[in-house]
Short mmCIF file of C-alpha atoms and ligand atoms in Angstrom, two decimals:
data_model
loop_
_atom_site.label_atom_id
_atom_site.label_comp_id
_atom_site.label_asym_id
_atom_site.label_seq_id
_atom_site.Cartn_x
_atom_site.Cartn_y
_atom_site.Cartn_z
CA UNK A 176 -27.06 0.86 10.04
CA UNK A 177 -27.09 3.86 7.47
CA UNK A 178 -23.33 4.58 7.00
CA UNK A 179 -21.74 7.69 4.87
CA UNK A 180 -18.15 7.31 3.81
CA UNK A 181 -16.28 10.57 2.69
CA UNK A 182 -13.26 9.52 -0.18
CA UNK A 183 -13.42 6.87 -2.60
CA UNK A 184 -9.79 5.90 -2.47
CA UNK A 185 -8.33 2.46 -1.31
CA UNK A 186 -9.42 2.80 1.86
CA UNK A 187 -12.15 4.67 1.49
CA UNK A 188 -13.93 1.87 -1.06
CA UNK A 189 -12.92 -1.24 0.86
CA UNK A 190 -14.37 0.01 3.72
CA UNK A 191 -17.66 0.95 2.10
CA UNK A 192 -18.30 -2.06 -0.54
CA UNK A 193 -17.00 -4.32 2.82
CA UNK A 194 -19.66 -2.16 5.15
CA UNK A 195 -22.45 -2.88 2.71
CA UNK A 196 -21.35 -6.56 2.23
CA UNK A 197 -22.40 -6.63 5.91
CA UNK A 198 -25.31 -5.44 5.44
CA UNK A 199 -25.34 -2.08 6.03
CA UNK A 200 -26.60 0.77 3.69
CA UNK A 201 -23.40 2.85 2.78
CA UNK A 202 -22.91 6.22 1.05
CA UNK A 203 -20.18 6.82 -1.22
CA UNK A 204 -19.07 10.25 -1.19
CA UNK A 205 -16.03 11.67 -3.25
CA UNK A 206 -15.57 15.13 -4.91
CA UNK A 207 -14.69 13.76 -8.09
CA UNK A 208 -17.27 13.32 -10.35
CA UNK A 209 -15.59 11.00 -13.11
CA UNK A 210 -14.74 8.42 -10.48
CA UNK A 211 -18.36 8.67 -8.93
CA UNK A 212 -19.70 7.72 -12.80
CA UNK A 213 -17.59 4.51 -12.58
CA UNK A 214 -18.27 3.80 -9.59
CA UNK A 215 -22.41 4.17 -10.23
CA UNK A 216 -21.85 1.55 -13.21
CA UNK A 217 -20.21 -0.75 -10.44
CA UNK A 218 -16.49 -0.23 -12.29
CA UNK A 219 -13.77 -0.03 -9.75
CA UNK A 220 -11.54 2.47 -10.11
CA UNK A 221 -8.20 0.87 -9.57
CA UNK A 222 -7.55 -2.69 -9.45
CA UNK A 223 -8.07 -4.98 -6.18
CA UNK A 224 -9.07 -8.52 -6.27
CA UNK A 225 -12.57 -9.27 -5.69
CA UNK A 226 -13.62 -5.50 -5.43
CA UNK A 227 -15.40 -5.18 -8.39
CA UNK A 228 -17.49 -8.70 -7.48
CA UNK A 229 -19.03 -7.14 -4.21
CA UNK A 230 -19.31 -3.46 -5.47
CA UNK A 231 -21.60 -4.53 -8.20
CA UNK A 232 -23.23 -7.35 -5.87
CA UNK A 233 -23.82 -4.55 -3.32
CA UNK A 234 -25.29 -1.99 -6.04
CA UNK A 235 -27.28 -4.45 -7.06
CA UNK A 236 -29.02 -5.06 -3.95
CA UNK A 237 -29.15 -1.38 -3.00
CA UNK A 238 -27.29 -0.98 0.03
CA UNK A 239 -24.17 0.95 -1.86
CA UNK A 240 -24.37 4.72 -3.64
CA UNK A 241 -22.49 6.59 -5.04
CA UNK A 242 -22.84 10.67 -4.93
CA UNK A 243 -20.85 13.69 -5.50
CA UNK A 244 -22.85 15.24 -2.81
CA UNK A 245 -22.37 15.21 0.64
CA UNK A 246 -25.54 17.08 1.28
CA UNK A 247 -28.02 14.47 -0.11
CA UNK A 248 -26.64 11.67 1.60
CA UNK A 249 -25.34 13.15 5.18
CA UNK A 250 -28.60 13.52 7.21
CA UNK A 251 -30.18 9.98 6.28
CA UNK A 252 -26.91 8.78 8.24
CA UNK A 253 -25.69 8.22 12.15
CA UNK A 254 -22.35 7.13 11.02
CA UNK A 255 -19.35 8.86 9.05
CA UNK A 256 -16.46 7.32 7.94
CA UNK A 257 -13.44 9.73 6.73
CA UNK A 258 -11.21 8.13 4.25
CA UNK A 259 -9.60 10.95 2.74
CA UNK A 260 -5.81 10.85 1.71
CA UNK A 261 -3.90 12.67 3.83
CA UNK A 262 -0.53 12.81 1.56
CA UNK A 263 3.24 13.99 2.89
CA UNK A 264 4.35 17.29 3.13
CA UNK A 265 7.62 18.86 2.28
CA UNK A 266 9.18 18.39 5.81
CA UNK A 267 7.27 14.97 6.29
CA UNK A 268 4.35 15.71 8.50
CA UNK A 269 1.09 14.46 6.83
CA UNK A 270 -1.31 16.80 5.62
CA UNK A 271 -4.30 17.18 6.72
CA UNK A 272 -6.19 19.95 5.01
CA UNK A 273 -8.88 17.34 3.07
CA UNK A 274 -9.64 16.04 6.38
CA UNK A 275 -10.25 19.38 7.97
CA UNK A 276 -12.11 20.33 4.93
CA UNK A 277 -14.31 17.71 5.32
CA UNK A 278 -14.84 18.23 8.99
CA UNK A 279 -16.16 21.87 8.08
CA UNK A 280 -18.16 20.73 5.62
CA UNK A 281 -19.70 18.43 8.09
CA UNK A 282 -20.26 21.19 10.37
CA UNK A 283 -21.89 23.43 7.51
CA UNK A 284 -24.68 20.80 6.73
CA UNK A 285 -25.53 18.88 9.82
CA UNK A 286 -26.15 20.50 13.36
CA UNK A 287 -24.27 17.19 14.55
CA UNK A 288 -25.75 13.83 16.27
CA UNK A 289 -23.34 12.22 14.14
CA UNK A 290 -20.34 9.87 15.27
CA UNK A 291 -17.47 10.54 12.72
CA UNK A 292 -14.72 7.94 12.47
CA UNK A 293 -11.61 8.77 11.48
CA UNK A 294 -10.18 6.37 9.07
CA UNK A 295 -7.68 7.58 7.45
CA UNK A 296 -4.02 7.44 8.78
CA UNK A 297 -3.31 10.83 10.84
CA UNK A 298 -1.01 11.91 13.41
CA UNK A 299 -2.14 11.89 17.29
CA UNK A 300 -4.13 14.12 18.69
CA UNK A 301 -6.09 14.70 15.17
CA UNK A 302 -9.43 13.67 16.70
CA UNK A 303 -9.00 16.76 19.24
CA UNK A 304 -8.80 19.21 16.19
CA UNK A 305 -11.86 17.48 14.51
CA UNK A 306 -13.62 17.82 17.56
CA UNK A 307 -13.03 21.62 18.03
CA UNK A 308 -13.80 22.49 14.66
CA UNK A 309 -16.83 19.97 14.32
CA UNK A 310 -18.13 20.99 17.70
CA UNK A 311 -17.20 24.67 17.08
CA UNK A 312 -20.31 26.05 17.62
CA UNK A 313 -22.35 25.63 20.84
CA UNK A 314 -25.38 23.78 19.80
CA UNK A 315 -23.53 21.50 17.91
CA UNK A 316 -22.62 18.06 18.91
CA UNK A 317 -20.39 15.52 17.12
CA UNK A 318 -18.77 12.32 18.24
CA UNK A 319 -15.06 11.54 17.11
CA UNK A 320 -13.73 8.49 17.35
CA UNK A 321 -10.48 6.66 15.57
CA UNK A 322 -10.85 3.44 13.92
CA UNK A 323 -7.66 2.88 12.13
CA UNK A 324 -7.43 0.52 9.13
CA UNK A 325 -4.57 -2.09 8.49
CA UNK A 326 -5.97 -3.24 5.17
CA UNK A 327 -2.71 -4.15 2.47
CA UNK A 328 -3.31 -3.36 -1.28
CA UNK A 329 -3.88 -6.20 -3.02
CA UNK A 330 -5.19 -8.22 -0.72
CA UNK A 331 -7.75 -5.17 0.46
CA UNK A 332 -11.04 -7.36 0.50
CA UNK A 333 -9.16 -10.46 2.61
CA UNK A 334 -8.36 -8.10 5.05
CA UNK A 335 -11.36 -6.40 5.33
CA UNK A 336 -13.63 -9.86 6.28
CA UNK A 337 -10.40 -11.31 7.82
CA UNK A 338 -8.32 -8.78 9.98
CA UNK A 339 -6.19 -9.75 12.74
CA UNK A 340 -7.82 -7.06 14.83
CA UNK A 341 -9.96 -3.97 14.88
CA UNK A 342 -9.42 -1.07 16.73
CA UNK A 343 -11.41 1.81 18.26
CA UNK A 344 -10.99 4.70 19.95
CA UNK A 345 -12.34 7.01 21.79
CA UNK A 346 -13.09 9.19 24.87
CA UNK A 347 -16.48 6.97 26.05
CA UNK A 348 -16.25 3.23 25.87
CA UNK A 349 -20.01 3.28 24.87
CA UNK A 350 -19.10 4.93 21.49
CA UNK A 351 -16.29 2.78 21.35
CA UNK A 352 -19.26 -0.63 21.01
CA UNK A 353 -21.33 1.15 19.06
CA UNK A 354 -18.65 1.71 16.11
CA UNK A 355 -17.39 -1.94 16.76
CA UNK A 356 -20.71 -3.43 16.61
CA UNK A 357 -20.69 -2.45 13.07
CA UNK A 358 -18.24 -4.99 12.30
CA UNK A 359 -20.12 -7.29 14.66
CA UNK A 360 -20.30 -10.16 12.03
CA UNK A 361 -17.06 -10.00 11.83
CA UNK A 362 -14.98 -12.58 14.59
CA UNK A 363 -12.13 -11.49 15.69
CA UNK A 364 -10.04 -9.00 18.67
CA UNK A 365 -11.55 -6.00 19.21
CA UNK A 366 -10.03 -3.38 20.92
CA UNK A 367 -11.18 0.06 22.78
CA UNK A 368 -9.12 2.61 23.63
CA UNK A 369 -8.76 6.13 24.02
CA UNK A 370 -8.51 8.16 20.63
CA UNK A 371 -4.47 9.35 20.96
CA UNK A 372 -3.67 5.33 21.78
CA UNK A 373 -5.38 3.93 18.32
CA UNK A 374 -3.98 7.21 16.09
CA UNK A 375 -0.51 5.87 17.69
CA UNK A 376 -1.42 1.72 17.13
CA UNK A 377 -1.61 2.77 13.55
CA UNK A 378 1.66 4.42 13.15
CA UNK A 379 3.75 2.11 15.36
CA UNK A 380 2.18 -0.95 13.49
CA UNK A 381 3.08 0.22 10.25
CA UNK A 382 6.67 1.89 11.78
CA UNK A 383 7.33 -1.60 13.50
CA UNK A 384 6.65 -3.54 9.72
CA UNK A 385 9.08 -1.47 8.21
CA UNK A 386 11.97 -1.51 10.74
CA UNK A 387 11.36 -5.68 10.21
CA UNK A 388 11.93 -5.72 6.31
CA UNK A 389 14.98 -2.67 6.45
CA UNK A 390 16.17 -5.43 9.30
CA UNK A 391 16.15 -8.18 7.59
CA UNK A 392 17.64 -6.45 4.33
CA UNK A 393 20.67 -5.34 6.51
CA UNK A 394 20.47 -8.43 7.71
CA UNK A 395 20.73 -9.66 3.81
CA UNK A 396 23.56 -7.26 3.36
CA UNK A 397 25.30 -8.94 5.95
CA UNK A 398 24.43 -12.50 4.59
CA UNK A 399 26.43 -11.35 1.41
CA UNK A 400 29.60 -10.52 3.07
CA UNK A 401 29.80 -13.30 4.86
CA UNK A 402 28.55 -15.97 2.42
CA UNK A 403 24.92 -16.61 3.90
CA UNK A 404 21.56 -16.92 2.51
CA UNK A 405 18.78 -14.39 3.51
CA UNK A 406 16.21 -16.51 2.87
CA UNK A 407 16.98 -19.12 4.95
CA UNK A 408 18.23 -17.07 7.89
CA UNK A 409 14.77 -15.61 7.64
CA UNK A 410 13.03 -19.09 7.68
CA UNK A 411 15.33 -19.87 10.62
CA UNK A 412 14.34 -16.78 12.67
CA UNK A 413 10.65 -16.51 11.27
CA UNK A 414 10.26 -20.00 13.23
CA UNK A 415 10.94 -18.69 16.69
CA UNK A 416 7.21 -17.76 17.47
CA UNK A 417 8.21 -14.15 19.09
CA UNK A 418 9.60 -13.13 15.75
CA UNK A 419 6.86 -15.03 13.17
CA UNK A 420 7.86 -15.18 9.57
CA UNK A 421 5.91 -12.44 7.95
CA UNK A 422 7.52 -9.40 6.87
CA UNK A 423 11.01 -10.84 6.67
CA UNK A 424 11.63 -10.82 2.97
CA UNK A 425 14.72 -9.09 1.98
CA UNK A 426 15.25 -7.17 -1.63
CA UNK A 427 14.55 -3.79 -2.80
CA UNK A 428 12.75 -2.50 0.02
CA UNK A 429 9.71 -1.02 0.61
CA UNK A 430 7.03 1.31 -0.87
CA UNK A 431 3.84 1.95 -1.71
CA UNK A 432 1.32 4.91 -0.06
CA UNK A 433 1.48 4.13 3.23
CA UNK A 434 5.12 2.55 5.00
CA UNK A 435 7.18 5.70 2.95
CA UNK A 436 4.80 8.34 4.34
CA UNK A 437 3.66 6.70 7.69
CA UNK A 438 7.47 6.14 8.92
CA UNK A 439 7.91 9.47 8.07
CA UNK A 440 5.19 11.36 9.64
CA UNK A 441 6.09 9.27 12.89
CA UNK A 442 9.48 10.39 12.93
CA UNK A 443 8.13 13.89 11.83
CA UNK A 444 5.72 13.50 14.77
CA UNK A 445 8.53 12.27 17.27
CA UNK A 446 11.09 15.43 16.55
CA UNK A 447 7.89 17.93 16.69
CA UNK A 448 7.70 16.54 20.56
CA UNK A 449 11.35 16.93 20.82
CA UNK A 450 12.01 13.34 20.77
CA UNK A 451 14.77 11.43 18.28
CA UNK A 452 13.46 8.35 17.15
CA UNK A 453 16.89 7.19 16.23
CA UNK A 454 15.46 3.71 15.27
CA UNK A 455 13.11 5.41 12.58
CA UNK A 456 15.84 7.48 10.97
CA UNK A 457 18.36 3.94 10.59
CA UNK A 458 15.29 2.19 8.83
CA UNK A 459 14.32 5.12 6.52
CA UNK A 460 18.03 5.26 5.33
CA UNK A 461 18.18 1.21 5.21
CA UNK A 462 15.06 1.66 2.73
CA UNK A 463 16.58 4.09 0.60
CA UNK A 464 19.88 2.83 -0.05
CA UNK A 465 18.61 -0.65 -0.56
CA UNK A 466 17.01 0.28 -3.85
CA UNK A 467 20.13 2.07 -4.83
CA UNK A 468 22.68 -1.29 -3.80
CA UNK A 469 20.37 -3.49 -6.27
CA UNK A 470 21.05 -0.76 -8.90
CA UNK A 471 24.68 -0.41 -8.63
CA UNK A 472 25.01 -4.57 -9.17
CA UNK A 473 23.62 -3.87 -11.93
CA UNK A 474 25.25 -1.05 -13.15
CA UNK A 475 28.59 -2.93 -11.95
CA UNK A 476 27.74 -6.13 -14.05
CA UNK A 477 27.63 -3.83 -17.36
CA UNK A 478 29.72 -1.11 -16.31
CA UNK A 479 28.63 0.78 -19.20
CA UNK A 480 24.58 0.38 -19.74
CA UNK A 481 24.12 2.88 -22.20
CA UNK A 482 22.30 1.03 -25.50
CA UNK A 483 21.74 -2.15 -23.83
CA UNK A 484 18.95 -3.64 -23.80
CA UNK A 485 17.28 -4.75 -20.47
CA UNK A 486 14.19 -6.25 -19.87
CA UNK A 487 12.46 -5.01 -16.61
CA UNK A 488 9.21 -7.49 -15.15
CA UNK A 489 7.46 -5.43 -12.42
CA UNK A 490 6.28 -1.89 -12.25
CA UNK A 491 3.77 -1.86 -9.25
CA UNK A 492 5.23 -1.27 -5.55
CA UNK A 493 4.20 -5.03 -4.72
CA UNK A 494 2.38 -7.47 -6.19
CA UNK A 495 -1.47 -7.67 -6.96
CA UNK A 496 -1.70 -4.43 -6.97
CA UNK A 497 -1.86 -1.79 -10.15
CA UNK A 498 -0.33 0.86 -7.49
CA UNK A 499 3.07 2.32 -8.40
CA UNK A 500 3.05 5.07 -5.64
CA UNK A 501 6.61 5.01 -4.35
CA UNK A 502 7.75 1.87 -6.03
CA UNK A 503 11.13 0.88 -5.96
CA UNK A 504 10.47 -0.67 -9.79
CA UNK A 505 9.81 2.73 -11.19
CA UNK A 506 12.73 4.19 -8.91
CA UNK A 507 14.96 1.47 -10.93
CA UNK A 508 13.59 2.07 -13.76
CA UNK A 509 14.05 5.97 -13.81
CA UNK A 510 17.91 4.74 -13.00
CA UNK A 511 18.62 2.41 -15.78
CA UNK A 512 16.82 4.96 -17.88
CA UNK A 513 19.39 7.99 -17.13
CA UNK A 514 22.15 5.60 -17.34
CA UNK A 515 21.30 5.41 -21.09
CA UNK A 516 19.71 1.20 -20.76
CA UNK A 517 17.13 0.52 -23.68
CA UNK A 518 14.35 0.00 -21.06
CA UNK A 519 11.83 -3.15 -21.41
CA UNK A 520 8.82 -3.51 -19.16
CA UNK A 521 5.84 -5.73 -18.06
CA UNK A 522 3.94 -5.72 -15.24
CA UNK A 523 0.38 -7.48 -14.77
CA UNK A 524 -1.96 -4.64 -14.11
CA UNK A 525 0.36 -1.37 -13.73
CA UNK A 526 1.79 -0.72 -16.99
CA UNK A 527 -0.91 2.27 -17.16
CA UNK A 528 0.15 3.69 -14.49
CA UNK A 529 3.52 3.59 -14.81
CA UNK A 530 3.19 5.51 -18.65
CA UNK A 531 2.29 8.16 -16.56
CA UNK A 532 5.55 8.59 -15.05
CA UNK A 533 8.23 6.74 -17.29
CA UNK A 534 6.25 8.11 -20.46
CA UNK A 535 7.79 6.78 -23.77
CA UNK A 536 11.16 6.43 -22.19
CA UNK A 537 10.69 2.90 -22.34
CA UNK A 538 8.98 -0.15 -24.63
CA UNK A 539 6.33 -1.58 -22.43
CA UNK A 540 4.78 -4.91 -23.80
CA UNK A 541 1.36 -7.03 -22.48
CA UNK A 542 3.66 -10.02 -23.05
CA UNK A 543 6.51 -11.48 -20.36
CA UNK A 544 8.04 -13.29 -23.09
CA UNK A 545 8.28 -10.54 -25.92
CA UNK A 546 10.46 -8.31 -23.85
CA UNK A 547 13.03 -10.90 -23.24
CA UNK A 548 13.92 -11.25 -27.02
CA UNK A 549 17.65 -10.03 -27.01
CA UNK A 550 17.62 -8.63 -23.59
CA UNK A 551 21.29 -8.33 -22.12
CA UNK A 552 20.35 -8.48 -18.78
CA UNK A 553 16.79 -9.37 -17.00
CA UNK A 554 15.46 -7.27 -13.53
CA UNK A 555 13.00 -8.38 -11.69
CA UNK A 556 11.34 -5.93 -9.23
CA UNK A 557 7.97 -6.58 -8.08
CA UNK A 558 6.94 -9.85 -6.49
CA UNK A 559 4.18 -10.92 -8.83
CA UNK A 560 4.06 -15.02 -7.85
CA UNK A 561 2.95 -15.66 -11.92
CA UNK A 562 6.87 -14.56 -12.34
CA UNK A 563 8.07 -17.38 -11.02
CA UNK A 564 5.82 -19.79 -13.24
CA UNK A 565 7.49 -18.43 -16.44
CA UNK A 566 8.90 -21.19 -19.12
CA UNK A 567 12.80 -20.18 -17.98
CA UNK A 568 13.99 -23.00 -20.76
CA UNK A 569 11.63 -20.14 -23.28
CA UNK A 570 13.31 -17.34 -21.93
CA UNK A 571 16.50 -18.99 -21.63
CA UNK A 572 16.33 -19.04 -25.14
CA UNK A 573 15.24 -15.75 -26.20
CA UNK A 574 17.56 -13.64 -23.65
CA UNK A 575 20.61 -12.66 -25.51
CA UNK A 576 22.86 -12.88 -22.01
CA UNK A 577 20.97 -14.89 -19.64
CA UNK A 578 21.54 -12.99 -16.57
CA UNK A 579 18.90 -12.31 -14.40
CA UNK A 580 18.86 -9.63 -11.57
CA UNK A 581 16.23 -10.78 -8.80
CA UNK A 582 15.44 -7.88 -6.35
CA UNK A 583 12.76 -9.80 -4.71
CA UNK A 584 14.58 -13.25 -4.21
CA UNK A 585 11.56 -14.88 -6.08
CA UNK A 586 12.95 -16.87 -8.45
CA UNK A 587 13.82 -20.77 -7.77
CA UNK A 588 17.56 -20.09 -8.03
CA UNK A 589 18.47 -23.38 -7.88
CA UNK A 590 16.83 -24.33 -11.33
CA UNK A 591 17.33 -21.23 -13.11
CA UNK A 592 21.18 -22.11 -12.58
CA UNK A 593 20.65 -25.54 -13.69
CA UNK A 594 19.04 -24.12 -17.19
CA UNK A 595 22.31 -21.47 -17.64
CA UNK A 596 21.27 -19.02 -16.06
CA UNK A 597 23.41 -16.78 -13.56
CA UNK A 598 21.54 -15.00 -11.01
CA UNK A 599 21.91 -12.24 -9.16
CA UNK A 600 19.94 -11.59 -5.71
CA UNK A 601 19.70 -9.81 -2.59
CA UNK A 602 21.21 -10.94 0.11
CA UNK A 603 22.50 -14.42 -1.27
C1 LIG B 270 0.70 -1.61 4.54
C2 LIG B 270 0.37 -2.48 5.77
O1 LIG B 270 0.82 -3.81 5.55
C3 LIG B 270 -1.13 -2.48 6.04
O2 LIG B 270 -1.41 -3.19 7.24
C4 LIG B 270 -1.61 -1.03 6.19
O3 LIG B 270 -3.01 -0.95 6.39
C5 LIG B 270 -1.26 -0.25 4.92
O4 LIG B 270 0.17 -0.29 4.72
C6 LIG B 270 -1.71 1.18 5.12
O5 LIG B 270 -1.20 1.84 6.00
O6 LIG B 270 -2.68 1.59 4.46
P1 LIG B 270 0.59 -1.99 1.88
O7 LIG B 270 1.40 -0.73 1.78
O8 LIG B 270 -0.63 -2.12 1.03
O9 LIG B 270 0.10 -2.23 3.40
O10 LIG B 270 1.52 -3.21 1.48
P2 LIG B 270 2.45 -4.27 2.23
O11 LIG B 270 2.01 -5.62 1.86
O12 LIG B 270 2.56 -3.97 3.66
O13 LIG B 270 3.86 -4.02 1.51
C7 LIG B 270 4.53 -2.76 1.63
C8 LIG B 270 5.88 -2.81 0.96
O14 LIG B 270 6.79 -3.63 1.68
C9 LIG B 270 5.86 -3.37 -0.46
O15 LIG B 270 6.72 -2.58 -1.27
C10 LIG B 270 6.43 -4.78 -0.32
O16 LIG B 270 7.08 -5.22 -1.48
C11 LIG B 270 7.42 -4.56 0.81
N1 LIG B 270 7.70 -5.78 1.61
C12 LIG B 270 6.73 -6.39 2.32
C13 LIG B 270 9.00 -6.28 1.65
O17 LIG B 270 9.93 -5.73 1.02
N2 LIG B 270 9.27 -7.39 2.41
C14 LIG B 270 8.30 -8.02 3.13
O18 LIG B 270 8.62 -9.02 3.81
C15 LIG B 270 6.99 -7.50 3.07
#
């Protein structure tokens, strides 16, 4: 099938280099142009695992372009993906002004035929307003459908070939097969339903993830009052098949693009139809303060951090991932910062990113080990695994206090006492 896919971001990319790795031929279309150069020259933008493999694979064998111009590429297709950000406003809603400008640019170049499939994650009822303003005009005739995407950063391309379901919907359960018969190589549940019921499966999947992790870190909270360990309650519940074991890792909370924004624009959406999600509002507040609790331990070990010197490993909002979009790491960082700590940092692949924000507020060095030498105190707050595998007896050795705060309970605590350490975690 000939496939256009509007926006180059995460989502956007995935779902065209993954498209084409399946055989279709997939157009690329983004408004800006630097990114669309890269991307020609088969450079990824960002980093992902394995993206850059199949993007230049799939250039290679010419069934994935790149263009700035919708026009060219538009008409030679059936099917449009729309995979533009839609970012959160002021009072939470999502906004959705690059998806709407996309739809009338649609409408301006194409007299319709086309199914359009609404990627990107948008409120309910979103594929009614792209209908009227696609289908504006009486001679023209556009499909909508929603086909939501539950791809994680960092582990994009996995998910992609490997998801635990895919969803469609739409008004006519004959649209609904044609759009999953795109991922027909692909085995696994597929689901049609109507276009309001796969908007909502998006927002309630990502809502429901991020009640479980503010649950389990009240639930770590708790464990600290009372002289339990997180981890191991976690294990214990994640056994009982109803409750799995995924998503119950307690720390600094969550962030990234999508659980910050989504829970919000659900709870935004809720209150619009004069409903209180109560639930959403306790695990929005969990998430914030939780970031905020790991900061004050540390703030309470020094009392007074101005001039010392603290190393900080993670910048990113979770591992594999160069993201830093809502991390708690940079929200730490900013902290320790204004409380007058010599900042520190590594990270694996966002240290770029994150001189954007934290500028030259802080020392940022390609080597773990080199900003350990003197350090005071040691935070770690992004779950990189390669963390863990660090030579402690090195570190133990170059840290001038060896005291390390763990905000994502990865570290083998056990050992890291045994070499002198004292460790301090969340919800332990
Ligand atoms: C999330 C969802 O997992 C995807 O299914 C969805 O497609 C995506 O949002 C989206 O809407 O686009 P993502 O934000 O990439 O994916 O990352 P996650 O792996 O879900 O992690 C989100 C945050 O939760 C990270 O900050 C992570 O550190 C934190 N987390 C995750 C925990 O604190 N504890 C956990 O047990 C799991």
């Amino acid at each position: 099938m000939k496939i256009t896919i509007i926006g180059t971001g995460y989502v956007g990319l995935v779902t065209g280099v993954g498209l084409s790795e399946l055989g279709h031929t997939v157009y690329c279309v983004d408004t800006d142009e630097e990114k669309i150069k890269l991307l020609e020259h088969g450079k990824e933008p960002f980093f992902e695992p394995d993206l850059g493999r199949l993007l230049k694979k799939n250039i290679k064998a010419k069934r994935l372009f790149f263009t700035k111009s919708l026009k060219d590429v538009l008409n030679k297709t059936s099917f449009v993906f729309i995979c533009v950000g839609t970012p959160q406003k002021r009072n939470g809603s999502a906004d959705l002004s690059y998806l709407f400008e996309a739809a009338e640019q649609i409408k301006k170049l194409s007299i319709g035929g086309k199914i359009i499939i609404i990627k990107s994650t948008v409120p309910v009822a979103t594929g009614d307003k792209m209908e009227s303003i696609l289908n504006e005009s009486n001679n023209a005739h556009f499909e909508v459908a929603s086909c939501p995407e539950f791809l994680r950063e960092g582990r994009a391309i996995y998910d992609f070939f490997n998801p635990d379901r895919i969803v469609v919907g739409s008004k006519k359960y004959s649209l609904c097969l044609r759009i999953l018969n795109l991922f027909a190589k692909i085995k696994t549940h597929k689901i049609s339903v109507s276009r309001e019921t796969a908007e909502l499966i998006k927002y309630a999947s990502n809502a429901y993830l991020a009640a479980k992790i503010s649950f389990i870190n009240e639930i770590g909270n708790i464990c600290e009052h009372v002289g339990a360990n997180v981890d191991d309650v976690a294990n214990g519940m994640g056994l009982d098949k109803r409750i799995n074991p995924h998503f119950l890792k307690a720390g600094i909370g969550y962030g990234g693009s999508c659980f910050p924004k989504d829970v919000k624009a659900l709870k935004y959406l809720s209150s619009d139809g004069g409903y209180n999600f109560r639930l959403l509002r306790a695990v929005i507040e969990v998430n914030n303060k939780q970031r905020k609790l790991f900061f004050n331990k540390i703030k309470n070990h020094f009392g007074d951090l101005r001039n010392k010197k603290v190393a900080l490993l993670g910048l990113s909002f979770k591992d594999n991932t160069d993201d830093i979009r809502e991390s708690a790491a940079i929200d730490i960082a900013n902290n320790l910062i204004k409380h007058g700590a010599k900042l520190y940092c590594h990270d694996p692949r966002a240290m770029e990113n994150a001189k954007k924000v934290l500028k030259k507020k802080v020392e940022y060095s390609a080597c773990a080990y080199d900003i350990m030498d003197g350090a005071e105190a040691l935070v770690i707050a992004t779950e990189w695994p390669q963390f863990s595998a660090l030579d402690w007896k090195r570190i133990k050795k170059l840290m001038k206090y060896p005291i390390i705060f763990d905000g994502k309970n990865i570290l083998d605590k056990q050992l890291l006492i045994r070499l002198g350490f004292k460790i301090i975690n969340m919800g332990k």
